[in-house]
Tab-separated table of C-alpha atoms in Angstrom:
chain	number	residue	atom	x	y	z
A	1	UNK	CA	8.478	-20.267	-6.335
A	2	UNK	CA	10.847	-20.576	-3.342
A	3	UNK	CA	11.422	-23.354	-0.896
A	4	UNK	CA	13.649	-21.251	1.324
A	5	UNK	CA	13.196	-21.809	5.129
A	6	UNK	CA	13.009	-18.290	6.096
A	7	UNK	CA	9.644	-16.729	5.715
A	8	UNK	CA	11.292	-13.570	5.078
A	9	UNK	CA	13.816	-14.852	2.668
A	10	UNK	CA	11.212	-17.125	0.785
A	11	UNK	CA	8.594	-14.416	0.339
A	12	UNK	CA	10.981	-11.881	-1.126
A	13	UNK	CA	12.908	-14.421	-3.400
A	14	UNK	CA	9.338	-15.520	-4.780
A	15	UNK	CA	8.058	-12.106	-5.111
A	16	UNK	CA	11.076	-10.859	-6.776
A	17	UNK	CA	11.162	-13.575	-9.514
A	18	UNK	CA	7.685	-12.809	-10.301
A	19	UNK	CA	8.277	-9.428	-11.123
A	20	UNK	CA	11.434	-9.886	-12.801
A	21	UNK	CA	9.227	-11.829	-14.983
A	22	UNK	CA	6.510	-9.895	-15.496
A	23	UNK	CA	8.949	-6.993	-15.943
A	24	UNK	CA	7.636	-4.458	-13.805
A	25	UNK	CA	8.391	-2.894	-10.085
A	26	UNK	CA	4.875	-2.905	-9.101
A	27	UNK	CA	2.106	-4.940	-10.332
A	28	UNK	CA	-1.683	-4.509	-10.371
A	29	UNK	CA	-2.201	-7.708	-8.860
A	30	UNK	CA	-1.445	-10.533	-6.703
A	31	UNK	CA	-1.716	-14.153	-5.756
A	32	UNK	CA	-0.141	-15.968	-3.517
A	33	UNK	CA	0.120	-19.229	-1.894
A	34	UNK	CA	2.226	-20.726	0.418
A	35	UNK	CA	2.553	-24.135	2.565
A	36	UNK	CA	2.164	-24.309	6.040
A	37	UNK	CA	5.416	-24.891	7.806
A	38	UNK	CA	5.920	-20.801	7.473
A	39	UNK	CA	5.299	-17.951	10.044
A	40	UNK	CA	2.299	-16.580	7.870
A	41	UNK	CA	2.686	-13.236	9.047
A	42	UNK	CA	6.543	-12.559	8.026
A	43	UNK	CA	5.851	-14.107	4.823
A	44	UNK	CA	2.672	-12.118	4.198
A	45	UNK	CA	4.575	-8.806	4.730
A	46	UNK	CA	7.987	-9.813	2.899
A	47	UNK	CA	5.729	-10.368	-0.409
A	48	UNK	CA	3.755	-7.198	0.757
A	49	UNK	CA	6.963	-5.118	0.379
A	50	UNK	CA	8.560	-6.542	-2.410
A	51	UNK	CA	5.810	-5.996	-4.701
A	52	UNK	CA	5.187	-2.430	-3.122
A	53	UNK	CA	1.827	-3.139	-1.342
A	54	UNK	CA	-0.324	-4.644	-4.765
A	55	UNK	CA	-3.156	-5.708	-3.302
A	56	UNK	CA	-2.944	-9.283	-2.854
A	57	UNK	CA	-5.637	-12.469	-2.296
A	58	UNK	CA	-4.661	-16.160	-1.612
A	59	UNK	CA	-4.201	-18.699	1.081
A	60	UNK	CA	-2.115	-21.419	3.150
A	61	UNK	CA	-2.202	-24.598	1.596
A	62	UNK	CA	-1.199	-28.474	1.387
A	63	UNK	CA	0.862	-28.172	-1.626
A	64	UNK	CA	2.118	-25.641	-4.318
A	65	UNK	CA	1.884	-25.467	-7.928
A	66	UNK	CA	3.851	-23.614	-10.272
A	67	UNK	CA	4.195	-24.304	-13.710
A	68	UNK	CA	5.994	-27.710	-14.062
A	69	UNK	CA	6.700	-27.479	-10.527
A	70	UNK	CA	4.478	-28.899	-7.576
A	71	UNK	CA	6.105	-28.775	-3.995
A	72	UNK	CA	3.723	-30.738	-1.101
A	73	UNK	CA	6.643	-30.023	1.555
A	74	UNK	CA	6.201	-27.587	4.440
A	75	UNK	CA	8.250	-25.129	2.312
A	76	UNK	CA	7.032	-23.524	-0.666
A	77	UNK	CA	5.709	-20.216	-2.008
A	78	UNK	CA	4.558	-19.328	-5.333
A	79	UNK	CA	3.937	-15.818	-5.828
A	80	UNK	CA	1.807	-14.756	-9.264
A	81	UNK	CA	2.230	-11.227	-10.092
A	82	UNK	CA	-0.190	-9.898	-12.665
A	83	UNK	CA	-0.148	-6.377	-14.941
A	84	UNK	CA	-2.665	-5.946	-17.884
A	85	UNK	CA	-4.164	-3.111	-19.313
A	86	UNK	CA	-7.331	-4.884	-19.559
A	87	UNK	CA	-7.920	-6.491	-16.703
A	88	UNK	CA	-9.325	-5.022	-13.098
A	89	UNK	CA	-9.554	-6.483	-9.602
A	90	UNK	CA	-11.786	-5.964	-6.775
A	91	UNK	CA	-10.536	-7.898	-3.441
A	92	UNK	CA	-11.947	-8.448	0.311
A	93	UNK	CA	-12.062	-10.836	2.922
A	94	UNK	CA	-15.031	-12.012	5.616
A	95	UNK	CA	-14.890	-13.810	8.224
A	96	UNK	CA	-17.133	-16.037	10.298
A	97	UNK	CA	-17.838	-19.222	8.211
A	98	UNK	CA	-17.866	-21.930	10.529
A	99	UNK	CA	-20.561	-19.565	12.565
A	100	UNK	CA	-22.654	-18.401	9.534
A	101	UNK	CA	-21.610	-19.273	5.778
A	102	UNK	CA	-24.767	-17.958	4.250
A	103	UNK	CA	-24.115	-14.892	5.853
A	104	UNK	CA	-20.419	-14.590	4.909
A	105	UNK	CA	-21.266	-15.293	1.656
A	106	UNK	CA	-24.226	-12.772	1.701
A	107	UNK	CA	-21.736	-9.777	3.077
A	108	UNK	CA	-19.078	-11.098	0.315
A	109	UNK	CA	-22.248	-10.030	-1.909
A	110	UNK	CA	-22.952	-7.260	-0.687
A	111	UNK	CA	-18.951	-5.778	-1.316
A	112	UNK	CA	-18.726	-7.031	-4.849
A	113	UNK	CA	-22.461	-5.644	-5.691
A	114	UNK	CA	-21.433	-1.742	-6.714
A	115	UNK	CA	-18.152	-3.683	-8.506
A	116	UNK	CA	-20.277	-5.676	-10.857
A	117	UNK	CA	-20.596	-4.797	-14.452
A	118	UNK	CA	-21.115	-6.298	-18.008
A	119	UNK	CA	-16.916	-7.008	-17.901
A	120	UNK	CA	-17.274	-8.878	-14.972
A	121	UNK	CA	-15.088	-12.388	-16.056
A	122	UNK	CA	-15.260	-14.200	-12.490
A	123	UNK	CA	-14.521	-14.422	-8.783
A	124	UNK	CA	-11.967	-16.458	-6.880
A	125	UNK	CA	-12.513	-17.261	-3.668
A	126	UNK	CA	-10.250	-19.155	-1.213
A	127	UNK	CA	-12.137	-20.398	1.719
A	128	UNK	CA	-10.871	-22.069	5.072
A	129	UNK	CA	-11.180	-25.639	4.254
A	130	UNK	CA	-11.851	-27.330	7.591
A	131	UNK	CA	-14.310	-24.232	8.366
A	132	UNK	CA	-18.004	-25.018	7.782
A	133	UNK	CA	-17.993	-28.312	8.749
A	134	UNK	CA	-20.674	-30.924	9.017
A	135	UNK	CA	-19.059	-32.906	11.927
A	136	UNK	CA	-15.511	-33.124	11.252
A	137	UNK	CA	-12.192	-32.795	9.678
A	138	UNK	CA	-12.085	-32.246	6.060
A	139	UNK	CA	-15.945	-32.235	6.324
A	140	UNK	CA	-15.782	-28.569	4.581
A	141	UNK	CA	-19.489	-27.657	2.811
A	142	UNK	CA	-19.457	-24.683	1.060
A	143	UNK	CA	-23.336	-24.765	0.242
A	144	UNK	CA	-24.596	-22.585	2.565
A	145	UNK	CA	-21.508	-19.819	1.198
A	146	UNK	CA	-23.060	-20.572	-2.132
A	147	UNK	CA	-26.318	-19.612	-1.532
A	148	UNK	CA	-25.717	-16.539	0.556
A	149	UNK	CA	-23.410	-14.967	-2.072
A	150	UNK	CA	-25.703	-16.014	-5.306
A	151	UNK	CA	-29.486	-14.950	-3.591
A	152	UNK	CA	-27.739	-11.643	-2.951
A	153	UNK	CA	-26.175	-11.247	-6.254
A	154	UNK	CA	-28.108	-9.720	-9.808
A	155	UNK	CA	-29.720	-13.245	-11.414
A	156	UNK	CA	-29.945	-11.905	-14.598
A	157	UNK	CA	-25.894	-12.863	-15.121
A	158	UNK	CA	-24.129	-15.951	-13.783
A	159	UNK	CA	-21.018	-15.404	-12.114
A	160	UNK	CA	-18.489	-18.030	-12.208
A	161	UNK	CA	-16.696	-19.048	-9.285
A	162	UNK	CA	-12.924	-20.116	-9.348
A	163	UNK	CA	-10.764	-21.634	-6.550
A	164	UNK	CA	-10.048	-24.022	-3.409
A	165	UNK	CA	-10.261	-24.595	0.139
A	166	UNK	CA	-7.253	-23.114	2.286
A	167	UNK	CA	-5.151	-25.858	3.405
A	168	UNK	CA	-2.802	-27.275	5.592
A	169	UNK	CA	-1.070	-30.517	6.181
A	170	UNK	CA	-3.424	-32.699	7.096
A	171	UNK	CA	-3.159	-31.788	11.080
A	172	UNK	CA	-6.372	-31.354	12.633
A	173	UNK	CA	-4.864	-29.069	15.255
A	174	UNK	CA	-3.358	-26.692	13.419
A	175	UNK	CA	-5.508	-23.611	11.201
A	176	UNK	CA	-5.640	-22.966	7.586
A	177	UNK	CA	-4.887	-19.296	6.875
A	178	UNK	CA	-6.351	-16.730	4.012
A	179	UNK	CA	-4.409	-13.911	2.644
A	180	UNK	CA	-5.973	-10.282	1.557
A	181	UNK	CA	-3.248	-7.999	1.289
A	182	UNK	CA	-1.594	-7.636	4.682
A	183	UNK	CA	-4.341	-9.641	6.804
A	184	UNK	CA	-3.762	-13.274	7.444
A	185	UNK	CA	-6.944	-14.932	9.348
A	186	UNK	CA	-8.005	-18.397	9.884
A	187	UNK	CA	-11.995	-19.249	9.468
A	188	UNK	CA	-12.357	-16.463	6.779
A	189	UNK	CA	-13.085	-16.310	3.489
A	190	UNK	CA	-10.452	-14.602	0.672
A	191	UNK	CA	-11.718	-13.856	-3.073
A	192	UNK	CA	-11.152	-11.252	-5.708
A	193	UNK	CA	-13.156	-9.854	-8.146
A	194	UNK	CA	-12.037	-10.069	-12.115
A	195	UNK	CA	-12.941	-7.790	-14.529
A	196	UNK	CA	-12.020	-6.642	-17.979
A	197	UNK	CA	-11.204	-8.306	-21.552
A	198	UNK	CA	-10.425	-11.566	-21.356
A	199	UNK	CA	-11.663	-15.136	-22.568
A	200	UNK	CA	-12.077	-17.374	-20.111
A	201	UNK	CA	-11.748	-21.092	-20.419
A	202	UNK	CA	-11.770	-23.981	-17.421
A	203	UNK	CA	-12.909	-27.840	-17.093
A	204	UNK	CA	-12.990	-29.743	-13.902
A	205	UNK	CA	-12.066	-33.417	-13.523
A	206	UNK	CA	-12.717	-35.905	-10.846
A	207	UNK	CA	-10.836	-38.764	-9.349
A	208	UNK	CA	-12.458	-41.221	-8.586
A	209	UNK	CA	-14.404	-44.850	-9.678
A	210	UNK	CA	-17.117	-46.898	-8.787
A	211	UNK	CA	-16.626	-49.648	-6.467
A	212	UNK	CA	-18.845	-52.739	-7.024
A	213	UNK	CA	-22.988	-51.941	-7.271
A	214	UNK	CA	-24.860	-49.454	-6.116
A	215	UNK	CA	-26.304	-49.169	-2.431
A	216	UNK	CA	-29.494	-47.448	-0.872
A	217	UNK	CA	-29.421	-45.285	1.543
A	218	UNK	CA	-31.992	-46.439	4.237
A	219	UNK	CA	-32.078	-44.126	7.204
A	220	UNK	CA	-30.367	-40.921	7.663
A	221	UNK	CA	-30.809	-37.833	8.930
A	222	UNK	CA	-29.095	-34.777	7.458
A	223	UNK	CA	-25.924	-35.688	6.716
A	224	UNK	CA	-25.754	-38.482	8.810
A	225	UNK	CA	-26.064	-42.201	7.131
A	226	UNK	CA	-27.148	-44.584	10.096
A	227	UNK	CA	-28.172	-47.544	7.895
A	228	UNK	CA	-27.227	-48.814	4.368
A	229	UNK	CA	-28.987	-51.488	2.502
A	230	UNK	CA	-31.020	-51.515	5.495
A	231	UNK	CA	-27.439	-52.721	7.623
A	232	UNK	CA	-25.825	-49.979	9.983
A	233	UNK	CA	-23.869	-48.238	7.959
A	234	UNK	CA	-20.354	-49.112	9.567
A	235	UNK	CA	-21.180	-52.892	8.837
A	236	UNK	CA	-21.727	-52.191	4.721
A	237	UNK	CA	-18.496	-49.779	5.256
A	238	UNK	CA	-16.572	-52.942	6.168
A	239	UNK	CA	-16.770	-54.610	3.276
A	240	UNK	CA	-14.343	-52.057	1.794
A	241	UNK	CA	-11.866	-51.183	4.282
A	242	UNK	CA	-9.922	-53.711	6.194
A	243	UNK	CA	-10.865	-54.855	9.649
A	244	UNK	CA	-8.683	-52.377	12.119
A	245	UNK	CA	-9.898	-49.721	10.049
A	246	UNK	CA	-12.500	-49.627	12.353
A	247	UNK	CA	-11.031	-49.975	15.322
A	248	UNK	CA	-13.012	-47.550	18.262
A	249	UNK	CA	-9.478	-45.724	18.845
A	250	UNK	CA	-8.020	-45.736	15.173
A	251	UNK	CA	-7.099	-42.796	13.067
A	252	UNK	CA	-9.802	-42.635	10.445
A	253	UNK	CA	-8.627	-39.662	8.460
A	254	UNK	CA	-6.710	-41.694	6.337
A	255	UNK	CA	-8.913	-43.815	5.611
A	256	UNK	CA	-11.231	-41.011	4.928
A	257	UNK	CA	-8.951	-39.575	1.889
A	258	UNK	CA	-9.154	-42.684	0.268
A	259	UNK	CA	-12.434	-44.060	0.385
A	260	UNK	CA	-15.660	-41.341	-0.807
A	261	UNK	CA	-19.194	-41.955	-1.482
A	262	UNK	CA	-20.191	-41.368	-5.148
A	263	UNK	CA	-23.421	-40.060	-6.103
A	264	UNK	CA	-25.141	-39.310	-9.575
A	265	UNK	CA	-24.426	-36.115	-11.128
A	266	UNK	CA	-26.963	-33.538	-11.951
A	267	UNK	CA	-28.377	-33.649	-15.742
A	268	UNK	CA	-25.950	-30.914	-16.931
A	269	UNK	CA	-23.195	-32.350	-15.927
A	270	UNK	CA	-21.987	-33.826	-19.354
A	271	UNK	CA	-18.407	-35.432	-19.074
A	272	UNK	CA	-18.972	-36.339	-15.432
A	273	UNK	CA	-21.698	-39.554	-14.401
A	274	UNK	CA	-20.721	-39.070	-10.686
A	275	UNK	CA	-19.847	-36.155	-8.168
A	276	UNK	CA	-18.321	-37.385	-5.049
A	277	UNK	CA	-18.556	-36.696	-1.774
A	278	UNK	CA	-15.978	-37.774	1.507
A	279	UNK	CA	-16.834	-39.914	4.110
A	280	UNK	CA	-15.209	-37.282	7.273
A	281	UNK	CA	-16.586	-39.398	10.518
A	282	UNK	CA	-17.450	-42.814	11.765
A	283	UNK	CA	-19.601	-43.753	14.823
A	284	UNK	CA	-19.141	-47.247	15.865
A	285	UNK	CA	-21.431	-46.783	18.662
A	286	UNK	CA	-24.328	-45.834	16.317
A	287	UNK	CA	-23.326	-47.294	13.478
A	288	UNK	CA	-23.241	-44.407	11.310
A	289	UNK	CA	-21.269	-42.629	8.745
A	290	UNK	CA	-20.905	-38.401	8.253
A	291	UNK	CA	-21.514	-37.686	4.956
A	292	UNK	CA	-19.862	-34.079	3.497
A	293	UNK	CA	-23.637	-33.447	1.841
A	294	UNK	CA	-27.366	-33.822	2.904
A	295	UNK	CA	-28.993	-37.118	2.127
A	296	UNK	CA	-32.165	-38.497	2.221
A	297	UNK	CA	-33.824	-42.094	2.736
A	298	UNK	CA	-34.087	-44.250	-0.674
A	299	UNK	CA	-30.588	-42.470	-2.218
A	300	UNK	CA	-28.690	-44.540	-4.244
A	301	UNK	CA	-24.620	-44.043	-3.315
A	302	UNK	CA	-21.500	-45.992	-4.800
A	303	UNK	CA	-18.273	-46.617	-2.889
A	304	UNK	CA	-15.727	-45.260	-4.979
A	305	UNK	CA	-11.809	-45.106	-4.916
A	306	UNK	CA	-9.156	-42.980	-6.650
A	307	UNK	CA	-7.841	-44.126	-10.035
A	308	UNK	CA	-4.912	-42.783	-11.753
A	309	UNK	CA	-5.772	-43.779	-15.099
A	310	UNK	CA	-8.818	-41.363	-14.850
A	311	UNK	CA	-6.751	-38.937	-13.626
A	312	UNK	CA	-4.571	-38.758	-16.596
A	313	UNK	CA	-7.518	-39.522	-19.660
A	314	UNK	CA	-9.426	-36.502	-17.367
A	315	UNK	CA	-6.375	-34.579	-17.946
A	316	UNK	CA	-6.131	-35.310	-21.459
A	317	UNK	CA	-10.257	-34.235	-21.512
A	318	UNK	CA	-9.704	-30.928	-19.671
A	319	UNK	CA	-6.703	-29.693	-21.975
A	320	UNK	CA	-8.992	-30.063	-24.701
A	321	UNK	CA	-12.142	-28.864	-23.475
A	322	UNK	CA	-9.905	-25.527	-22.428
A	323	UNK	CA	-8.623	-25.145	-26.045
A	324	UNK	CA	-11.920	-25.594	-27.205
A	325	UNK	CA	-13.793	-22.442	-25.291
A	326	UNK	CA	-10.558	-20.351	-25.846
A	327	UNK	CA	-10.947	-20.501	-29.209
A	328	UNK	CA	-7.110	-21.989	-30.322
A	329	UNK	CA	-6.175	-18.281	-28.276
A	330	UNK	CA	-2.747	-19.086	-26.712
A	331	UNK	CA	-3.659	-18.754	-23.166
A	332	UNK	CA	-1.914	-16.014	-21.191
A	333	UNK	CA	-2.047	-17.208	-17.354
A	334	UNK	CA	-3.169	-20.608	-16.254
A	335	UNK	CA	-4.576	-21.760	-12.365
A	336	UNK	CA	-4.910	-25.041	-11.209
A	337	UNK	CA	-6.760	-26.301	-7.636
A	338	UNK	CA	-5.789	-29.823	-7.157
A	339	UNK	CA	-7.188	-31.578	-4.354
A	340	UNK	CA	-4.695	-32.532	-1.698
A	341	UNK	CA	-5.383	-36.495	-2.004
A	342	UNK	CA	-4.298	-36.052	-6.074
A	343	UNK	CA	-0.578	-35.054	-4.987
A	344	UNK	CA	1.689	-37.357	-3.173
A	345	UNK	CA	-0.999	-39.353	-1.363
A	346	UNK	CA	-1.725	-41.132	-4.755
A	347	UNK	CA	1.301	-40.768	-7.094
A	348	UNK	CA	4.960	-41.273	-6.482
A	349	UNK	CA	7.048	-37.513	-7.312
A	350	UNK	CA	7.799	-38.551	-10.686
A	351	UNK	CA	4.822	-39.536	-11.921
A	352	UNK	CA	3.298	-36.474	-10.421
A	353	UNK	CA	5.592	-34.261	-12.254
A	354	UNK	CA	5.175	-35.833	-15.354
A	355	UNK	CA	1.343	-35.488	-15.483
A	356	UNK	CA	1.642	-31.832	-14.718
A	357	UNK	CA	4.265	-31.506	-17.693
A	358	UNK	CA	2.437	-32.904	-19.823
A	359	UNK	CA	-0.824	-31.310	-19.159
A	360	UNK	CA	1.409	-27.918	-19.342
A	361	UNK	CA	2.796	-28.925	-22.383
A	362	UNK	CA	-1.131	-29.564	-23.693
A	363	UNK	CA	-2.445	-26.501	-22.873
A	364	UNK	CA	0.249	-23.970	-22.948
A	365	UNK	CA	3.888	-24.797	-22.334
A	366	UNK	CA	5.407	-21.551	-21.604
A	367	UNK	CA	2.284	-20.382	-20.345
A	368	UNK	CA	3.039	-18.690	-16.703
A	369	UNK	CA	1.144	-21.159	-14.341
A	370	UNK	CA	0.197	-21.089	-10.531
A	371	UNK	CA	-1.416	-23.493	-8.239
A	372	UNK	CA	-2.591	-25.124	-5.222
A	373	UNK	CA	-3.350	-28.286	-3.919
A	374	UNK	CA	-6.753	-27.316	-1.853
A	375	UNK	CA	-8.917	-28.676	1.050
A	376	UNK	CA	-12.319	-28.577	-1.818
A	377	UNK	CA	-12.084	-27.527	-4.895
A	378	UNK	CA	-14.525	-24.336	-6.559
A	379	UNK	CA	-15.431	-24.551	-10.339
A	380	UNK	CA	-18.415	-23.896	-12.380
A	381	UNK	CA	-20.392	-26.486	-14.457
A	382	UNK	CA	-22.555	-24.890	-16.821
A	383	UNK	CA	-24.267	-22.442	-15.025
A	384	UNK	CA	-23.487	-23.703	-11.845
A	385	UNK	CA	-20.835	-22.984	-8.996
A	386	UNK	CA	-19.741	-26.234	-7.447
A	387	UNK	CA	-17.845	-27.337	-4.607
A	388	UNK	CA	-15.905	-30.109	-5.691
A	389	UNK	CA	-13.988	-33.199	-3.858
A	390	UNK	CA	-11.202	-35.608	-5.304
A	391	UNK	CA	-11.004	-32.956	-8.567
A	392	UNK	CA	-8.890	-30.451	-10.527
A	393	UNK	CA	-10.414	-27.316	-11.644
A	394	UNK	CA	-7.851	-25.329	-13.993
A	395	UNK	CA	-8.894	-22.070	-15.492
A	396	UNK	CA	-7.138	-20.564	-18.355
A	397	UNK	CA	-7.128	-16.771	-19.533
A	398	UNK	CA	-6.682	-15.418	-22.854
């Protein structure tokens, strides 16, 4: 990691400790990712160099994360660089999602398709995280990317998908970038292709709790909520918020990170009896709410908030869970995607670093570890690729 100033400077200094570690000159792989306040370009190329053109995949984001470390200013880089033996990577980029997902996702198919073999382990994939959007910021739906890659990919095999939405600081105005080697694009799609022998272990935890009973949704359309209980939807919304929250000319986004709609998880979800979804948009002069999913009349929906207790007992769950599918293996390399609102929006610095050290220390403490904290997180459950809100998804490789 390196919080130097200079994109230059801070892409070389990261890149440099990351082969010193690794002890080689040139790797075969890899990530990086890096906050917004730098000149994506220089920084791009400065990693580029030092690590003598590996091909690389990653993506701008709100916050860094590298092994007990997690940096959420506008300066930080953590460079990962990977050489194995065993393991192979296939990387790309498309672009085009907030035009056509389903057919980014079916072109992202369509590269990996002669790649794909019985040693396939996974694919991470860094999105734009304000691309694909329902209606508005931080509305990012990654459905429609979904489906396009998995219709065009074999059935017979699931592949699991691993990663987060590219991020920035929580300006509206300004782009979220993606990385693949020395291309930096906003409104494009970065992933990489694993393959080879390793074991594989990851668990996802959300953030958030129930607030009070459940509600029905009455009328919507899409994934717009016009009425509630059979209320407008803004009038049930302010019995949680307070009064100026709602205010025609107010800021809502922060309001937005804090307050999510819950919804019952799907039958295979085991350790999990919600999956939330944000609450991007209000219309006062409708009455509605913009949902970041599709629902239908006679849905029942919680209001939920972020805790920090379940935070740390889902840590405690997920460091357990990953030991459990590794087999007791001592994992070799560890990823985390955080979403943004579980960094400094809801802890104080200490208390953030101390969950991350602890978590470390539970699943591997000298384990090399890299991170993000994401615009939507990507895990699997099961069989199934999800995008994910309020969560961490960690992945561990043995």
């Amino acid at each position: 990691m390196s919080r130097h100033h200079n994109p230059t400077v801070a892409g070389r200094e990261a890149a440099e400790q990351a082969l010193e570690r690794a002890g080689v000159d040139k790797p075969d792989f890899v990530f990086m990712f890096a906050s917004i306040g730098y000149e994506q370009h220089s920084l791009v190329q400065a990693v580029r160099e030092t690590t003598r053109g590996a091909p690389l995949s990653g993506c701008s984001v709100e916050g860094t994360i590298g092994e007990e470390d997690a940096d959420e200013s506008n300066y930080s880089v953590v460079v990962t660089a990977i050489s194995s033996e065993e393991l192979q990577w296939i990387n790309g980029m498309a672009m085009g999602l907030s035009a056509d997902s389903r057919a980014v996702g079916k072109r992202v198919a369509q590269h990996l398709l002669p790649h794909l073999a019985a040693d396939s382990i996974g694919l991470f994939v860094f999105p734009d995280g304000m691309s694909v959007a329902l209606d508005s910021f931080f509305a990012a739906n990654f459905d429609n990317f979904f489906a396009g890659l998995e219709e065009n990919l074999p059935s017979d095999r699931f592949l699991p998908l691993w990663g987060g939405g590219a991020g920035n600081d929580f300006n509206v105005k300004v782009p979220t970038y993606q990385y693949c080697d020395d291309e930096v694009v906003s409104d494009g799609v970065s992933y990489a292709l694993l393959s080879g022998k390793a074991q594989a272990g990851w668990a996802i935890s959300h953030t958030c709790i129930p607030i009070g009973r459940a509600r029905t949704v009455t009328r919507g359309e899409g994934n717009i909520i016009y009425e509630i209980d059979g209320k407008p939807a803004t009038e049930v919304l302010k019995e949680y918020l307070p009064e100026q929250a709602l205010a025609e000319d107010l800021d809502w986004v922060p309001y937005s990170v804090s307050l999510a709609l819950c919804f019952r998880a799907p039958s295979y979800m085991k350790d999990e009896e919600y999956v939330i979804r944000g609450i991007p948009a209000v219309k006062m002069a409708d009455g509605s709410i913009t949902v970041q999913t599709e629902v239908s009349d006679g849905t029942s929906i919680w209001f939920s908030s972020r805790d920090k207790e379940k935070v740390a007992t889902g840590l405690d769950r997920m460091a357990r869970q990953i030991k459990d599918q590794i087999g007791g293996e001592k994992p070799k390399l560890v990823f985390q995607f955080d979403c943004a609102t579980r960094g400094k929006m809801m802890f104080r610095e200490h208390e953030k670093l101390q969950l991350l050290k602890g978590f470390r220390q539970s699943v591997g403490p000298e384990v090399p570890w890299a991170g993000l904290y994401a615009f939507g997180e990507i895990g699997p459950v099961e069989e199934h690729n999800h995008r994910n809100l309020y969560t961490s998804v960690v992945l561990a490789l043995s």
